Amino acid sequence: MKKFLLTIAAIVFVTSSAFAERYVMVTHGEGNDPFWPVVQKGGEDAARAIGADFEYIYNPSADMADMASSIQAAAATQPDGMVISLPDPDSLGAAIKAAVAAGVPVITMNSGLESSASLGALMHVGQPEYLAGQSAGARAKAEGATKALCMIQEAYNTALVDRCEGYGEAVPMEFTDTTSDPATIQTRATAALQANPDVDAILSVGPHVCDAVSKALDDLGMTVHHSCF
């Protein structure tokens, strides 16, 4: 009897595992931004809570064609749902539309609020980035900022551009393309600050950008109004 019950339990376990829902998350993070491991853990924790399988795919480069290919490949496996960041709707839109057309439910997140619904996504998880930038700029101006640099690690990312441009409504600013590599960020930030000695404010639109820019400021002995996302 005991052996029979163990056999039944094993069958139930295997059967439930075989029919577990499976979700795939595809993001544009290149693996060196500390923001994305937190997102990945959130997906893993959520999947564990509902007993689902979960796969996380991060884009291996800044090339949006690579990310579109990852979306297409993941959709072809017919997961029960996909969560996709949307930094460049023009480059990724076709792949997302194709996934939706194939019957895969899609939720966009982080970037792409304005384009999400038109691509067929069920919903978007994120904030209005332009408004967030406006709020940061208004506060910086109220605290004395008059001229700024916006340190942006992904120039193709509409959400980050929106943050910078929203900030620029209150404080005149120029873009500095830092890339996403921490060492390069610090080097480019240092060069930009040296080339613009009248700058009294900086907006860093990512956590690792914030850290690298802070190091550049310390090395230069400069004090400016520094806002970070």
mmCIF file of N, CA and C in Angstrom, residues 93-181:
data_model
loop_
_atom_site.group_PDB
_atom_site.id
_atom_site.type_symbol
_atom_site.label_atom_id
_atom_site.label_comp_id
_atom_site.label_asym_id
_atom_site.label_seq_id
_atom_site.Cartn_x
_atom_site.Cartn_y
_atom_site.Cartn_z
ATOM 1 N N GLY A 93 8.593 46.603 -32.039
ATOM 2 C CA GLY A 93 7.146 46.528 -32.196
ATOM 3 C C GLY A 93 6.664 45.350 -33.019
ATOM 4 N N ALA A 94 7.332 45.077 -34.129
ATOM 5 C CA ALA A 94 6.895 43.989 -35.006
ATOM 6 C C ALA A 94 6.975 42.641 -34.300
ATOM 7 N N ALA A 95 8.048 42.425 -33.530
ATOM 8 C CA ALA A 95 8.210 41.155 -32.820
ATOM 9 C C ALA A 95 7.134 40.984 -31.749
ATOM 10 N N ILE A 96 6.787 42.079 -31.079
ATOM 11 C CA ILE A 96 5.749 42.003 -30.046
ATOM 12 C C ILE A 96 4.381 41.768 -30.681
ATOM 13 N N LYS A 97 4.089 42.456 -31.763
ATOM 14 C CA LYS A 97 2.820 42.239 -32.462
ATOM 15 C C LYS A 97 2.691 40.795 -32.936
ATOM 16 N N ALA A 98 3.788 40.238 -33.426
ATOM 17 C CA ALA A 98 3.771 38.856 -33.910
ATOM 18 C C ALA A 98 3.511 37.884 -32.765
ATOM 19 N N ALA A 99 4.098 38.157 -31.586
ATOM 20 C CA ALA A 99 3.868 37.290 -30.426
ATOM 21 C C ALA A 99 2.395 37.327 -30.023
ATOM 22 N N VAL A 100 1.826 38.524 -30.000
ATOM 23 C CA VAL A 100 0.410 38.675 -29.645
ATOM 24 C C VAL A 100 -0.473 37.954 -30.673
ATOM 25 N N ALA A 101 -0.137 38.129 -31.943
ATOM 26 C CA ALA A 101 -0.914 37.484 -33.011
ATOM 27 C C ALA A 101 -0.849 35.966 -32.921
ATOM 28 N N ALA A 102 0.238 35.449 -32.365
ATOM 29 C CA ALA A 102 0.409 33.999 -32.216
ATOM 30 C C ALA A 102 -0.290 33.477 -30.962
ATOM 31 N N GLY A 103 -0.954 34.368 -30.239
ATOM 32 C CA GLY A 103 -1.719 33.948 -29.071
ATOM 33 C C GLY A 103 -0.972 34.009 -27.758
ATOM 34 N N VAL A 104 0.194 34.666 -27.734
ATOM 35 C CA VAL A 104 0.958 34.786 -26.498
ATOM 36 C C VAL A 104 0.577 36.081 -25.785
ATOM 37 N N PRO A 105 0.026 36.013 -24.587
ATOM 38 C CA PRO A 105 -0.264 37.239 -23.833
ATOM 39 C C PRO A 105 1.030 37.979 -23.496
ATOM 40 N N VAL A 106 1.041 39.291 -23.721
ATOM 41 C CA VAL A 106 2.245 40.095 -23.485
ATOM 42 C C VAL A 106 1.930 41.252 -22.554
ATOM 43 N N ILE A 107 2.796 41.460 -21.595
ATOM 44 C CA ILE A 107 2.783 42.660 -20.756
ATOM 45 C C ILE A 107 4.110 43.369 -20.972
ATOM 46 N N THR A 108 4.076 44.670 -21.233
ATOM 47 C CA THR A 108 5.320 45.433 -21.341
ATOM 48 C C THR A 108 5.645 46.044 -19.988
ATOM 49 N N MET A 109 6.927 46.351 -19.803
ATOM 50 C CA MET A 109 7.337 46.907 -18.515
ATOM 51 C C MET A 109 8.540 47.819 -18.678
ATOM 52 N N ASN A 110 8.717 48.692 -17.697
ATOM 53 C CA ASN A 110 9.856 49.602 -17.605
ATOM 54 C C ASN A 110 9.783 50.704 -18.649
ATOM 55 N N SER A 111 10.113 50.407 -19.884
ATOM 56 C CA SER A 111 10.067 51.399 -20.960
ATOM 57 C C SER A 111 8.909 51.086 -21.905
ATOM 58 N N GLY A 112 8.370 52.122 -22.566
ATOM 59 C CA GLY A 112 7.392 51.876 -23.611
ATOM 60 C C GLY A 112 5.947 52.113 -23.256
ATOM 61 N N LEU A 113 5.683 52.863 -22.218
ATOM 62 C CA LEU A 113 4.302 53.120 -21.777
ATOM 63 C C LEU A 113 3.409 53.614 -22.910
ATOM 64 N N GLU A 114 3.899 54.574 -23.689
ATOM 65 C CA GLU A 114 3.072 55.208 -24.711
ATOM 66 C C GLU A 114 2.758 54.283 -25.881
ATOM 67 N N SER A 115 3.588 53.275 -26.107
ATOM 68 C CA SER A 115 3.415 52.394 -27.270
ATOM 69 C C SER A 115 2.808 51.044 -26.928
ATOM 70 N N SER A 116 2.725 50.715 -25.669
ATOM 71 C CA SER A 116 2.323 49.385 -25.234
ATOM 72 C C SER A 116 0.978 48.944 -25.807
ATOM 73 N N ALA A 117 -0.053 49.735 -25.606
ATOM 74 C CA ALA A 117 -1.403 49.341 -26.021
ATOM 75 C C ALA A 117 -1.506 49.151 -27.532
ATOM 76 N N SER A 118 -0.829 50.022 -28.293
ATOM 77 C CA SER A 118 -0.930 49.942 -29.752
ATOM 78 C C SER A 118 -0.279 48.686 -30.315
ATOM 79 N N LEU A 119 0.583 48.044 -29.530
ATOM 80 C CA LEU A 119 1.246 46.819 -29.972
ATOM 81 C C LEU A 119 0.480 45.569 -29.536
ATOM 82 N N GLY A 120 -0.592 45.775 -28.784
ATOM 83 C CA GLY A 120 -1.425 44.652 -28.378
ATOM 84 C C GLY A 120 -1.148 44.109 -26.999
ATOM 85 N N ALA A 121 -0.291 44.784 -26.235
ATOM 86 C CA ALA A 121 0.012 44.310 -24.886
ATOM 87 C C ALA A 121 -1.211 44.452 -23.980
ATOM 88 N N LEU A 122 -1.320 43.561 -23.010
ATOM 89 C CA LEU A 122 -2.440 43.591 -22.073
ATOM 90 C C LEU A 122 -2.373 44.812 -21.164
ATOM 91 N N MET A 123 -1.158 45.176 -20.782
ATOM 92 C CA MET A 123 -0.964 46.318 -19.892
ATOM 93 C C MET A 123 0.516 46.674 -19.867
ATOM 94 N N HIS A 124 0.813 47.800 -19.237
ATOM 95 C CA HIS A 124 2.210 48.220 -19.065
ATOM 96 C C HIS A 124 2.460 48.463 -17.587
ATOM 97 N N VAL A 125 3.601 48.003 -17.114
ATOM 98 C CA VAL A 125 4.006 48.246 -15.739
ATOM 99 C C VAL A 125 5.173 49.223 -15.757
ATOM 100 N N GLY A 126 4.935 50.432 -15.311
ATOM 101 C CA GLY A 126 5.979 51.452 -15.351
ATOM 102 C C GLY A 126 5.399 52.808 -14.999
ATOM 103 N N GLN A 127 6.215 53.835 -15.086
ATOM 104 C CA GLN A 127 5.793 55.187 -14.746
ATOM 105 C C GLN A 127 5.860 56.088 -15.975
ATOM 106 N N PRO A 128 5.141 57.217 -15.966
ATOM 107 C CA PRO A 128 5.280 58.203 -17.052
ATOM 108 C C PRO A 128 6.656 58.868 -16.926
ATOM 109 N N GLU A 129 7.583 58.501 -17.775
ATOM 110 C CA GLU A 129 8.980 58.907 -17.607
ATOM 111 C C GLU A 129 9.197 60.403 -17.825
ATOM 112 N N TYR A 130 8.471 60.985 -18.781
ATOM 113 C CA TYR A 130 8.630 62.425 -19.024
ATOM 114 C C TYR A 130 8.211 63.210 -17.780
ATOM 115 N N LEU A 131 7.084 62.799 -17.201
ATOM 116 C CA LEU A 131 6.598 63.459 -15.986
ATOM 117 C C LEU A 131 7.586 63.296 -14.842
ATOM 118 N N ALA A 132 8.183 62.102 -14.741
ATOM 119 C CA ALA A 132 9.188 61.876 -13.698
ATOM 120 C C ALA A 132 10.382 62.805 -13.888
ATOM 121 N N GLY A 133 10.806 62.978 -15.141
ATOM 122 C CA GLY A 133 11.899 63.901 -15.431
ATOM 123 C C GLY A 133 11.528 65.337 -15.108
ATOM 124 N N GLN A 134 10.302 65.721 -15.433
ATOM 125 C CA GLN A 134 9.837 67.073 -15.112
ATOM 126 C C GLN A 134 9.918 67.342 -13.611
ATOM 127 N N SER A 135 9.491 66.361 -12.834
ATOM 128 C CA SER A 135 9.509 66.528 -11.378
ATOM 129 C C SER A 135 10.938 66.682 -10.865
ATOM 130 N N ALA A 136 11.848 65.878 -11.423
ATOM 131 C CA ALA A 136 13.254 65.981 -11.013
ATOM 132 C C ALA A 136 13.829 67.344 -11.385
ATOM 133 N N GLY A 137 13.487 67.820 -12.590
ATOM 134 C CA GLY A 137 13.990 69.112 -13.034
ATOM 135 C C GLY A 137 13.438 70.269 -12.215
ATOM 136 N N ALA A 138 12.154 70.189 -11.900
ATOM 137 C CA ALA A 138 11.539 71.251 -11.106
ATOM 138 C C ALA A 138 12.187 71.355 -9.731
ATOM 139 N N ARG A 139 12.466 70.207 -9.140
ATOM 140 C CA ARG A 139 13.124 70.227 -7.827
ATOM 141 C C ARG A 139 14.542 70.759 -7.940
ATOM 142 N N ALA A 140 15.277 70.313 -8.976
ATOM 143 C CA ALA A 140 16.648 70.788 -9.154
ATOM 144 C C ALA A 140 16.678 72.309 -9.332
ATOM 145 N N LYS A 141 15.751 72.827 -10.141
ATOM 146 C CA LYS A 141 15.704 74.275 -10.358
ATOM 147 C C LYS A 141 15.398 75.010 -9.060
ATOM 148 N N ALA A 142 14.456 74.468 -8.292
ATOM 149 C CA ALA A 142 14.095 75.104 -7.022
ATOM 150 C C ALA A 142 15.266 75.104 -6.048
ATOM 151 N N GLU A 143 16.184 74.148 -6.236
ATOM 152 C CA GLU A 143 17.344 74.049 -5.353
ATOM 153 C C GLU A 143 18.588 74.697 -5.958
ATOM 154 N N GLY A 144 18.385 75.496 -7.037
ATOM 155 C CA GLY A 144 19.464 76.339 -7.551
ATOM 156 C C GLY A 144 20.122 75.904 -8.838
ATOM 157 N N ALA A 145 19.714 74.811 -9.434
ATOM 158 C CA ALA A 145 20.341 74.353 -10.675
ATOM 159 C C ALA A 145 20.002 75.292 -11.834
ATOM 160 N N THR A 146 21.000 75.581 -12.668
ATOM 161 C CA THR A 146 20.783 76.480 -13.810
ATOM 162 C C THR A 146 21.226 75.883 -15.144
ATOM 163 N N LYS A 147 22.166 74.947 -15.124
ATOM 164 C CA LYS A 147 22.638 74.303 -16.351
ATOM 165 C C LYS A 147 23.071 72.886 -16.020
ATOM 166 N N ALA A 148 22.606 71.926 -16.839
ATOM 167 C CA ALA A 148 22.813 70.525 -16.463
ATOM 168 C C ALA A 148 23.345 69.676 -17.611
ATOM 169 N N LEU A 149 23.886 68.533 -17.218
ATOM 170 C CA LEU A 149 24.204 67.452 -18.146
ATOM 171 C C LEU A 149 23.320 66.270 -17.786
ATOM 172 N N CYS A 150 22.760 65.619 -18.792
ATOM 173 C CA CYS A 150 21.993 64.406 -18.551
ATOM 174 C C CYS A 150 22.844 63.218 -18.970
ATOM 175 N N MET A 151 23.229 62.401 -18.008
ATOM 176 C CA MET A 151 24.061 61.231 -18.247
ATOM 177 C C MET A 151 23.162 60.052 -18.591
ATOM 178 N N ILE A 152 23.189 59.634 -19.853
ATOM 179 C CA ILE A 152 22.281 58.600 -20.334
ATOM 180 C C ILE A 152 23.063 57.402 -20.851
ATOM 181 N N GLN A 153 22.757 56.220 -20.323
ATOM 182 C CA GLN A 153 23.535 55.027 -20.649
ATOM 183 C C GLN A 153 22.994 54.261 -21.847
ATOM 184 N N GLU A 154 21.751 54.541 -22.231
ATOM 185 C CA GLU A 154 21.140 53.866 -23.378
ATOM 186 C C GLU A 154 20.459 54.919 -24.239
ATOM 187 N N ALA A 155 21.192 55.450 -25.197
ATOM 188 C CA ALA A 155 20.667 56.556 -25.997
ATOM 189 C C ALA A 155 19.466 56.154 -26.843
ATOM 190 N N TYR A 156 19.299 54.845 -27.061
ATOM 191 C CA TYR A 156 18.177 54.342 -27.862
ATOM 192 C C TYR A 156 16.904 54.179 -27.040
ATOM 193 N N ASN A 157 17.016 54.303 -25.730
ATOM 194 C CA ASN A 157 15.908 53.996 -24.826
ATOM 195 C C ASN A 157 14.992 55.208 -24.665
ATOM 196 N N THR A 158 13.769 55.098 -25.178
ATOM 197 C CA THR A 158 12.846 56.234 -25.149
ATOM 198 C C THR A 158 12.525 56.689 -23.727
ATOM 199 N N ALA A 159 12.489 55.747 -22.781
ATOM 200 C CA ALA A 159 12.178 56.115 -21.398
ATOM 201 C C ALA A 159 13.263 57.019 -20.817
ATOM 202 N N LEU A 160 14.519 56.686 -21.089
ATOM 203 C CA LEU A 160 15.624 57.488 -20.554
ATOM 204 C C LEU A 160 15.696 58.849 -21.243
ATOM 205 N N VAL A 161 15.439 58.881 -22.542
ATOM 206 C CA VAL A 161 15.392 60.158 -23.264
ATOM 207 C C VAL A 161 14.281 61.029 -22.692
ATOM 208 N N ASP A 162 13.126 60.420 -22.407
ATOM 209 C CA ASP A 162 12.013 61.175 -21.828
ATOM 210 C C ASP A 162 12.384 61.761 -20.469
ATOM 211 N N ARG A 163 13.099 61.007 -19.661
ATOM 212 C CA ARG A 163 13.526 61.528 -18.360
ATOM 213 C C ARG A 163 14.386 62.778 -18.540
ATOM 214 N N CYS A 164 15.339 62.690 -19.460
ATOM 215 C CA CYS A 164 16.231 63.820 -19.709
ATOM 216 C C CYS A 164 15.464 65.033 -20.233
ATOM 217 N N GLU A 165 14.603 64.797 -21.211
ATOM 218 C CA GLU A 165 13.890 65.913 -21.829
ATOM 219 C C GLU A 165 12.879 66.529 -20.870
ATOM 220 N N GLY A 166 12.268 65.708 -20.038
ATOM 221 C CA GLY A 166 11.369 66.251 -19.028
ATOM 222 C C GLY A 166 12.120 67.132 -18.047
ATOM 223 N N TYR A 167 13.282 66.674 -17.628
ATOM 224 C CA TYR A 167 14.150 67.458 -16.734
ATOM 225 C C TYR A 167 14.534 68.780 -17.398
ATOM 226 N N GLY A 168 14.801 68.709 -18.699
ATOM 227 C CA GLY A 168 15.253 69.883 -19.437
ATOM 228 C C GLY A 168 14.209 70.975 -19.578
ATOM 229 N N GLU A 169 12.965 70.682 -19.296
ATOM 230 C CA GLU A 169 11.946 71.729 -19.322
ATOM 231 C C GLU A 169 12.197 72.766 -18.242
ATOM 232 N N ALA A 170 12.785 72.338 -17.140
ATOM 233 C CA ALA A 170 13.045 73.252 -16.025
ATOM 234 C C ALA A 170 14.477 73.747 -16.001
ATOM 235 N N VAL A 171 15.424 72.868 -16.350
ATOM 236 C CA VAL A 171 16.843 73.215 -16.309
ATOM 237 C C VAL A 171 17.459 72.925 -17.673
ATOM 238 N N PRO A 172 17.990 73.928 -18.362
ATOM 239 C CA PRO A 172 18.639 73.676 -19.659
ATOM 240 C C PRO A 172 19.704 72.589 -19.515
ATOM 241 N N MET A 173 19.677 71.614 -20.429
ATOM 242 C CA MET A 173 20.609 70.497 -20.283
ATOM 243 C C MET A 173 21.095 70.006 -21.637
ATOM 244 N N GLU A 174 22.207 69.298 -21.590
ATOM 245 C CA GLU A 174 22.766 68.627 -22.759
ATOM 246 C C GLU A 174 22.954 67.153 -22.432
ATOM 247 N N PHE A 175 22.798 66.311 -23.446
ATOM 248 C CA PHE A 175 22.976 64.878 -23.272
ATOM 249 C C PHE A 175 24.454 64.512 -23.250
ATOM 250 N N THR A 176 24.797 63.549 -22.410
ATOM 251 C CA THR A 176 26.101 62.899 -22.461
ATOM 252 C C THR A 176 25.859 61.401 -22.555
ATOM 253 N N ASP A 177 26.234 60.806 -23.676
ATOM 254 C CA ASP A 177 26.070 59.363 -23.890
ATOM 255 C C ASP A 177 27.211 58.656 -23.170
ATOM 256 N N THR A 178 26.886 57.955 -22.088
ATOM 257 C CA THR A 178 27.923 57.365 -21.242
ATOM 258 C C THR A 178 28.227 55.905 -21.566
ATOM 259 N N THR A 179 27.352 55.237 -22.319
ATOM 260 C CA THR A 179 27.309 53.781 -22.475
ATOM 261 C C THR A 179 26.908 53.173 -21.126
ATOM 262 N N SER A 180 26.841 51.846 -21.058
ATOM 263 C CA SER A 180 26.398 51.198 -19.824
ATOM 264 C C SER A 180 27.546 50.576 -19.038
ATOM 265 N N ASP A 181 28.770 50.738 -19.517
ATOM 266 C CA ASP A 181 29.939 50.189 -18.837
ATOM 267 C C ASP A 181 30.399 51.150 -17.732
#
